[in-house]
mmCIF file of C-alpha atoms and ligand atoms in Angstrom:
data_model
loop_
_atom_site.group_PDB
_atom_site.id
_atom_site.type_symbol
_atom_site.label_atom_id
_atom_site.label_comp_id
_atom_site.label_asym_id
_atom_site.label_seq_id
_atom_site.Cartn_x
_atom_site.Cartn_y
_atom_site.Cartn_z
ATOM 1 C CA MET A 8 0.000 0.000 0.000
ATOM 2 C CA SER A 9 1.421 3.407 -0.889
ATOM 3 C CA HIS A 10 1.835 6.120 1.728
ATOM 4 C CA ALA A 11 -1.047 8.056 0.155
ATOM 5 C CA GLU A 12 -3.402 5.186 1.010
ATOM 6 C CA ARG A 13 -2.619 5.160 4.724
ATOM 7 C CA THR A 14 -5.540 5.582 7.119
ATOM 8 C CA PHE A 15 -5.216 7.304 10.477
ATOM 9 C CA ILE A 16 -8.145 7.487 12.892
ATOM 10 C CA VAL A 17 -7.921 9.707 15.989
ATOM 11 C CA PHE A 18 -10.349 8.871 18.808
ATOM 12 C CA LEU A 19 -11.345 11.801 20.991
ATOM 13 C CA GLY A 20 -13.500 11.830 24.108
ATOM 14 C CA PRO A 21 -13.185 12.099 27.867
ATOM 15 C CA PRO A 22 -11.669 9.357 30.006
ATOM 16 C CA GLY A 23 -14.004 6.381 30.069
ATOM 17 C CA SER A 24 -15.941 7.403 26.963
ATOM 18 C CA GLY A 25 -15.066 4.068 25.334
ATOM 19 C CA LYS A 26 -12.154 5.036 23.086
ATOM 20 C CA GLY A 27 -10.175 1.901 23.907
ATOM 21 C CA THR A 28 -13.223 -0.385 23.668
ATOM 22 C CA GLN A 29 -14.158 0.950 20.231
ATOM 23 C CA ALA A 30 -10.618 1.277 18.847
ATOM 24 C CA ARG A 31 -9.876 -2.361 19.752
ATOM 25 C CA GLN A 32 -12.997 -3.558 17.900
ATOM 26 C CA LEU A 33 -11.950 -1.665 14.777
ATOM 27 C CA THR A 34 -8.460 -3.164 14.538
ATOM 28 C CA ASP A 35 -9.455 -6.385 12.747
ATOM 29 C CA TYR A 36 -12.154 -4.626 10.749
ATOM 30 C CA LEU A 37 -9.722 -2.071 9.347
ATOM 31 C CA GLY A 38 -6.580 -4.215 9.520
ATOM 32 C CA LEU A 39 -4.849 -1.444 11.456
ATOM 33 C CA PRO A 40 -3.180 -1.485 14.883
ATOM 34 C CA GLN A 41 -4.547 0.418 17.848
ATOM 35 C CA ILE A 42 -1.980 2.848 19.235
ATOM 36 C CA SER A 43 -2.998 3.699 22.796
ATOM 37 C CA THR A 44 -0.463 5.932 24.527
ATOM 38 C CA GLY A 45 -2.057 5.005 27.877
ATOM 39 C CA ASP A 46 -1.503 1.280 27.147
ATOM 40 C CA LEU A 47 2.068 1.966 26.011
ATOM 41 C CA PHE A 48 2.788 3.838 29.256
ATOM 42 C CA ARG A 49 1.193 1.038 31.317
ATOM 43 C CA PHE A 50 3.420 -1.481 29.498
ATOM 44 C CA HIS A 51 6.454 0.553 30.572
ATOM 45 C CA LEU A 52 5.128 0.791 34.142
ATOM 46 C CA GLN A 53 4.656 -2.965 34.289
ATOM 47 C CA HIS A 54 8.183 -3.566 33.012
ATOM 48 C CA ALA A 55 9.690 -0.888 35.290
ATOM 49 C CA THR A 56 11.516 0.870 32.458
ATOM 50 C CA ASP A 57 12.914 4.416 32.844
ATOM 51 C CA LEU A 58 9.969 5.689 30.817
ATOM 52 C CA GLY A 59 7.577 3.811 33.097
ATOM 53 C CA ARG A 60 9.176 5.345 36.196
ATOM 54 C CA LEU A 61 8.918 8.803 34.659
ATOM 55 C CA ALA A 62 5.287 8.330 33.591
ATOM 56 C CA ARG A 63 4.042 6.881 36.902
ATOM 57 C CA GLY A 64 3.814 10.151 38.862
ATOM 58 C CA TYR A 65 1.927 11.923 36.088
ATOM 59 C CA MET A 66 -0.472 9.045 35.515
ATOM 60 C CA ASP A 67 -1.223 8.554 39.215
ATOM 61 C CA ALA A 68 -2.051 12.266 39.447
ATOM 62 C CA GLY A 69 -4.147 12.203 36.266
ATOM 63 C CA GLU A 70 -1.801 14.694 34.582
ATOM 64 C CA LEU A 71 -0.388 14.424 31.069
ATOM 65 C CA VAL A 72 3.045 12.853 30.686
ATOM 66 C CA PRO A 73 5.394 15.503 29.173
ATOM 67 C CA ASP A 74 5.005 15.978 25.422
ATOM 68 C CA GLY A 75 8.635 15.233 24.519
ATOM 69 C CA VAL A 76 8.614 11.641 25.774
ATOM 70 C CA THR A 77 5.059 10.995 24.598
ATOM 71 C CA ILE A 78 5.761 12.212 21.071
ATOM 72 C CA ARG A 79 9.007 10.241 20.793
ATOM 73 C CA MET A 80 7.181 7.109 21.960
ATOM 74 C CA VAL A 81 4.490 7.531 19.263
ATOM 75 C CA GLU A 82 7.079 8.297 16.565
ATOM 76 C CA GLU A 83 8.860 5.080 17.442
ATOM 77 C CA ARG A 84 5.608 3.081 17.481
ATOM 78 C CA LEU A 85 4.713 4.315 14.001
ATOM 79 C CA THR A 86 7.907 2.788 12.600
ATOM 80 C CA HIS A 87 6.647 -0.744 13.408
ATOM 81 C CA ALA A 88 5.701 -2.840 10.396
ATOM 82 C CA ASP A 89 2.062 -3.226 11.502
ATOM 83 C CA ALA A 90 1.528 0.540 11.068
ATOM 84 C CA ALA A 91 2.532 0.482 7.407
ATOM 85 C CA ALA A 92 -1.078 1.009 6.293
ATOM 86 C CA GLY A 93 -2.020 3.401 9.111
ATOM 87 C CA ALA A 94 -3.189 3.268 12.717
ATOM 88 C CA ILE A 95 -6.052 3.898 15.121
ATOM 89 C CA PHE A 96 -4.955 6.378 17.779
ATOM 90 C CA ASP A 97 -6.599 6.155 21.193
ATOM 91 C CA GLY A 98 -5.446 8.781 23.709
ATOM 92 C CA PHE A 99 -3.133 10.621 21.321
ATOM 93 C CA PRO A 100 -2.951 13.482 20.477
ATOM 94 C CA ARG A 101 -4.081 15.049 23.733
ATOM 95 C CA ASN A 102 -3.122 18.701 23.380
ATOM 96 C CA LEU A 103 -2.304 21.118 20.569
ATOM 97 C CA ALA A 104 1.470 20.470 20.775
ATOM 98 C CA GLN A 105 0.805 16.757 20.178
ATOM 99 C CA VAL A 106 -1.533 17.605 17.271
ATOM 100 C CA THR A 107 1.253 19.615 15.639
ATOM 101 C CA ALA A 108 3.720 16.778 16.204
ATOM 102 C CA LEU A 109 1.283 14.247 14.717
ATOM 103 C CA GLU A 110 0.798 16.409 11.636
ATOM 104 C CA LYS A 111 4.550 16.379 11.087
ATOM 105 C CA MET A 112 4.704 12.600 11.581
ATOM 106 C CA LEU A 113 1.923 12.083 9.026
ATOM 107 C CA ALA A 114 3.120 14.643 6.484
ATOM 108 C CA GLY A 115 3.278 12.807 3.179
ATOM 109 C CA ALA A 116 1.065 9.999 4.497
ATOM 110 C CA GLY A 117 -2.247 11.740 3.881
ATOM 111 C CA GLY A 118 -2.771 13.038 7.431
ATOM 112 C CA VAL A 119 -5.673 12.142 9.739
ATOM 113 C CA SER A 120 -8.636 10.523 7.946
ATOM 114 C CA LEU A 121 -11.304 10.825 10.665
ATOM 115 C CA ALA A 122 -11.551 12.018 14.270
ATOM 116 C CA PRO A 123 -14.593 10.504 16.019
ATOM 117 C CA VAL A 124 -15.412 12.104 19.369
ATOM 118 C CA LEU A 125 -17.344 9.895 21.789
ATOM 119 C CA VAL A 126 -19.759 12.065 23.743
ATOM 120 C CA VAL A 127 -20.734 10.954 27.272
ATOM 121 C CA SER A 128 -21.740 12.847 30.413
ATOM 122 C CA ASP A 129 -19.427 13.340 33.404
ATOM 123 C CA ALA A 130 -21.776 11.199 35.532
ATOM 124 C CA GLU A 131 -21.412 8.349 33.023
ATOM 125 C CA VAL A 132 -17.613 8.738 33.070
ATOM 126 C CA LEU A 133 -17.625 8.313 36.857
ATOM 127 C CA ARG A 134 -19.850 5.217 36.621
ATOM 128 C CA ARG A 135 -17.741 3.621 33.898
ATOM 129 C CA LEU A 136 -14.308 4.244 35.374
ATOM 130 C CA GLY A 137 -15.388 3.316 38.893
ATOM 131 C CA GLY A 138 -16.517 -0.098 37.625
ATOM 132 C CA ARG A 139 -13.757 -0.791 35.082
ATOM 133 C CA ARG A 140 -11.647 -3.902 35.622
ATOM 134 C CA VAL A 141 -8.753 -4.991 33.391
ATOM 135 C CA CYS A 142 -7.159 -8.418 32.914
ATOM 136 C CA ARG A 143 -3.559 -8.427 34.132
ATOM 137 C CA THR A 144 -2.608 -10.996 31.485
ATOM 138 C CA CYS A 145 -4.365 -10.041 28.236
ATOM 139 C CA GLY A 146 -5.535 -6.481 29.000
ATOM 140 C CA HIS A 147 -9.193 -7.239 28.167
ATOM 141 C CA VAL A 148 -11.439 -4.560 29.667
ATOM 142 C CA TYR A 149 -14.596 -5.366 31.689
ATOM 143 C CA HIS A 150 -17.117 -3.361 33.650
ATOM 144 C CA VAL A 151 -18.551 -4.835 36.837
ATOM 145 C CA GLU A 152 -22.076 -3.780 35.806
ATOM 146 C CA PHE A 153 -22.134 -3.171 32.015
ATOM 147 C CA SER A 154 -19.874 -6.001 30.780
ATOM 148 C CA PRO A 155 -19.098 -8.210 33.788
ATOM 149 C CA PRO A 156 -16.921 -11.331 33.621
ATOM 150 C CA GLN A 157 -18.695 -14.644 34.245
ATOM 151 C CA GLN A 158 -16.802 -15.049 37.512
ATOM 152 C CA PRO A 159 -16.025 -11.868 39.476
ATOM 153 C CA GLY A 160 -12.336 -10.934 39.355
ATOM 154 C CA VAL A 161 -11.434 -13.543 36.713
ATOM 155 C CA CYS A 162 -10.915 -12.975 32.970
ATOM 156 C CA ASP A 163 -13.280 -15.018 30.767
ATOM 157 C CA ARG A 164 -10.630 -15.273 28.064
ATOM 158 C CA ASP A 165 -7.578 -16.593 29.905
ATOM 159 C CA GLY A 166 -8.456 -16.856 33.607
ATOM 160 C CA GLY A 167 -6.162 -13.900 34.409
ATOM 161 C CA GLU A 168 -6.683 -11.741 37.497
ATOM 162 C CA LEU A 169 -8.807 -8.617 36.974
ATOM 163 C CA TYR A 170 -7.526 -5.417 38.586
ATOM 164 C CA GLN A 171 -8.608 -1.818 38.963
ATOM 165 C CA ARG A 172 -6.330 0.776 37.363
ATOM 166 C CA ASP A 173 -4.551 3.025 39.902
ATOM 167 C CA ASP A 174 -5.868 6.116 38.097
ATOM 168 C CA ASP A 175 -9.490 4.911 38.334
ATOM 169 C CA LYS A 176 -9.823 6.257 41.902
ATOM 170 C CA PRO A 177 -12.505 8.987 42.289
ATOM 171 C CA GLU A 178 -10.050 11.836 43.105
ATOM 172 C CA THR A 179 -7.815 10.981 40.116
ATOM 173 C CA ILE A 180 -10.807 10.621 37.786
ATOM 174 C CA GLN A 181 -11.868 14.204 38.673
ATOM 175 C CA ASN A 182 -8.448 15.539 37.700
ATOM 176 C CA ARG A 183 -8.360 13.477 34.490
ATOM 177 C CA LEU A 184 -11.695 15.045 33.539
ATOM 178 C CA TYR A 185 -10.355 18.522 34.357
ATOM 179 C CA VAL A 186 -7.229 17.894 32.246
ATOM 180 C CA TYR A 187 -9.449 16.615 29.414
ATOM 181 C CA TYR A 188 -11.626 19.738 29.359
ATOM 182 C CA LYS A 189 -8.660 22.095 29.679
ATOM 183 C CA GLN A 190 -6.094 20.513 27.361
ATOM 184 C CA THR A 191 -7.741 17.924 25.106
ATOM 185 C CA SER A 192 -11.251 19.225 24.364
ATOM 186 C CA PRO A 193 -9.884 22.114 22.189
ATOM 187 C CA LEU A 194 -8.910 19.357 19.739
ATOM 188 C CA VAL A 195 -12.607 18.822 19.037
ATOM 189 C CA GLY A 196 -12.733 22.322 17.506
ATOM 190 C CA TYR A 197 -9.448 21.759 15.728
ATOM 191 C CA TYR A 198 -10.656 18.651 13.877
ATOM 192 C CA PHE A 199 -14.134 20.152 13.298
ATOM 193 C CA ALA A 200 -12.532 23.105 11.520
ATOM 194 C CA ARG A 201 -10.730 20.665 9.202
ATOM 195 C CA GLY A 202 -13.880 18.678 8.370
ATOM 196 C CA LEU A 203 -12.546 15.565 10.103
ATOM 197 C CA LEU A 204 -14.691 15.478 13.241
ATOM 198 C CA ALA A 205 -17.543 12.992 13.677
ATOM 199 C CA GLU A 206 -19.627 13.311 16.826
ATOM 200 C CA VAL A 207 -20.843 9.957 18.132
ATOM 201 C CA ASP A 208 -23.234 9.339 21.031
ATOM 202 C CA GLY A 209 -20.974 7.284 23.313
ATOM 203 C CA ALA A 210 -23.767 6.636 25.818
ATOM 204 C CA GLN A 211 -25.269 3.901 23.596
ATOM 205 C CA PRO A 212 -24.323 0.253 24.209
ATOM 206 C CA PRO A 213 -20.855 -0.611 22.827
ATOM 207 C CA ALA A 214 -22.173 -2.647 19.863
ATOM 208 C CA GLN A 215 -24.344 0.268 18.705
ATOM 209 C CA VAL A 216 -21.454 2.715 19.004
ATOM 210 C CA GLN A 217 -19.382 0.347 16.869
ATOM 211 C CA GLN A 218 -22.157 0.192 14.247
ATOM 212 C CA VAL A 219 -22.307 3.980 14.038
ATOM 213 C CA LEU A 220 -18.518 4.156 13.674
ATOM 214 C CA ARG A 221 -18.473 1.587 10.873
ATOM 215 C CA ALA A 222 -21.235 3.480 9.038
ATOM 216 C CA LEU A 223 -19.202 6.684 9.356
ATOM 217 C CA LEU A 224 -16.122 4.946 7.984
ATOM 218 C CA ALA A 225 -18.168 3.682 5.038
ATOM 219 C CA ASP A 226 -19.625 7.169 4.411
ATOM 220 C CA ARG A 227 -16.127 8.587 4.239
ATOM 221 C CA GLY A 228 -14.905 5.825 1.928
ATOM 222 C CA ILE A 229 -12.468 4.570 4.580
ATOM 223 C CA ALA A 230 -14.039 1.112 4.765
ATOM 224 C CA THR A 231 -16.787 -0.764 2.974
ATOM 225 C CA ALA A 232 -20.021 -1.271 4.928
HETATM 226 P P1 AP5 B 325 -5.482 6.568 28.957
HETATM 227 O O1 AP5 B 325 -5.200 5.159 29.223
HETATM 228 O O2 AP5 B 325 -5.498 7.070 27.546
HETATM 229 O O3 AP5 B 325 -6.821 6.948 29.713
HETATM 230 P P2 AP5 B 325 -8.074 7.850 29.267
HETATM 231 O O4 AP5 B 325 -7.990 8.742 28.111
HETATM 232 O O5 AP5 B 325 -8.392 8.524 30.537
HETATM 233 O O6 AP5 B 325 -9.037 6.842 28.722
HETATM 234 P P3 AP5 B 325 -9.484 5.541 29.404
HETATM 235 O O7 AP5 B 325 -8.565 4.431 29.016
HETATM 236 O O8 AP5 B 325 -9.680 5.772 30.875
HETATM 237 O O9 AP5 B 325 -10.946 5.357 28.822
HETATM 238 P P4 AP5 B 325 -11.481 4.923 27.406
HETATM 239 O O10 AP5 B 325 -12.141 6.098 26.748
HETATM 240 O O11 AP5 B 325 -10.457 4.171 26.607
HETATM 241 O O12 AP5 B 325 -12.656 3.957 27.881
HETATM 242 P P5 AP5 B 325 -12.746 2.339 27.910
HETATM 243 O O13 AP5 B 325 -12.975 1.835 26.536
HETATM 244 O O14 AP5 B 325 -11.616 1.739 28.696
HETATM 245 O O15 AP5 B 325 -4.419 7.504 29.731
HETATM 246 C C1 AP5 B 325 -4.072 7.245 31.081
HETATM 247 C C2 AP5 B 325 -2.977 8.252 31.484
HETATM 248 O O16 AP5 B 325 -1.808 8.075 30.663
HETATM 249 C C3 AP5 B 325 -3.335 9.736 31.313
HETATM 250 O O17 AP5 B 325 -4.059 10.225 32.416
HETATM 251 C C4 AP5 B 325 -1.937 10.361 31.188
HETATM 252 O O18 AP5 B 325 -1.302 10.457 32.440
HETATM 253 C C5 AP5 B 325 -1.178 9.316 30.363
HETATM 254 N N1 AP5 B 325 -1.301 9.573 28.921
HETATM 255 C C6 AP5 B 325 -1.930 8.774 27.996
HETATM 256 N N2 AP5 B 325 -1.839 9.315 26.784
HETATM 257 C C7 AP5 B 325 -1.135 10.472 26.916
HETATM 258 C C8 AP5 B 325 -0.739 11.487 25.994
HETATM 259 N N3 AP5 B 325 -1.072 11.428 24.686
HETATM 260 N N4 AP5 B 325 -0.040 12.536 26.482
HETATM 261 C C9 AP5 B 325 0.292 12.610 27.772
HETATM 262 N N5 AP5 B 325 -0.063 11.693 28.701
HETATM 263 C C10 AP5 B 325 -0.781 10.633 28.272
HETATM 264 O O19 AP5 B 325 -14.095 2.185 28.737
HETATM 265 C C11 AP5 B 325 -14.178 2.556 30.098
HETATM 266 C C12 AP5 B 325 -15.140 1.599 30.858
HETATM 267 O O20 AP5 B 325 -16.454 1.767 30.363
HETATM 268 C C13 AP5 B 325 -14.804 0.104 30.677
HETATM 269 O O21 AP5 B 325 -15.082 -0.565 31.879
HETATM 270 C C14 AP5 B 325 -15.741 -0.361 29.550
HETATM 271 O O22 AP5 B 325 -16.074 -1.735 29.669
HETATM 272 C C15 AP5 B 325 -16.951 0.539 29.787
HETATM 273 N N6 AP5 B 325 -17.618 0.918 28.542
HETATM 274 C C16 AP5 B 325 -17.031 1.282 27.373
HETATM 275 N N7 AP5 B 325 -17.954 1.605 26.448
HETATM 276 C C17 AP5 B 325 -19.161 1.467 27.071
HETATM 277 C C18 AP5 B 325 -20.513 1.685 26.652
HETATM 278 N N8 AP5 B 325 -20.808 2.112 25.410
HETATM 279 N N9 AP5 B 325 -21.512 1.454 27.561
HETATM 280 C C19 AP5 B 325 -21.218 1.024 28.821
HETATM 281 N N10 AP5 B 325 -19.961 0.793 29.272
HETATM 282 C C20 AP5 B 325 -18.950 1.022 28.404
#
């Protein structure tokens, strides 16, 4: 596939709006990898790398990890073979400096194809993040109420232990929301102005959100329905 045919999707939306859930479901459909900066940082935390040690304090406080390290990490990730045809970004870019950096990275590759923003209320964010549980082994995401595992605390897929993310505590969630409104929400206007924004009601059940996204991708000629 030539560079001009590359597809880059940028998911926007507050913490807990379902960016990861939806991006993951699109990977096979589009044949593109999901690039989640949050997941990449958590990988480094788990493996106690220098980057993980640096990121921990920011993540635990719900603040953004400094742009320099975040941008370098994404640049490196985009060199992997699986991103040859494009990527689905989840959690990046998160401020205007990261948008500018992404534009440079994608110069000559056609730029961003679509930026869906998942719209959910703050009350829903609190409900979703408070109940989120993640498998320590495979990373599959559950919700104790909305998508519970068959056996509490155990992953249906591989029997791994389910845990609650450190930054899913109520006081950290509040700050993550604040950081979203202050630093990330201006990106909604940025992509709107470029005709790339697609507003999606993220309060619907996950399968319906996915249907809407696939219809949008078909409308834009990014995928066939
Ligand atoms: P990150 O991991 O990106 O966290 P986030 O943006 O806060 O997003 P979440 O992963 O919390 O939520 P999501 O929208 O993916 O929702 P999910 O699908 O899991 O970032 C964490 C930290 O890393 C940041 O705070 C920062 O410190 C650092 N960081 C990351 N990127 C950075 C960057 N670019 N620059 C600087 N720092 C960065 O769903 C949530 C829950 O809801 C789940 O339990 C799920 O099962 C459930 N759910 C999902 N959809 C639905 C639905 N439709 N109905 C009911 N339940 C649903």
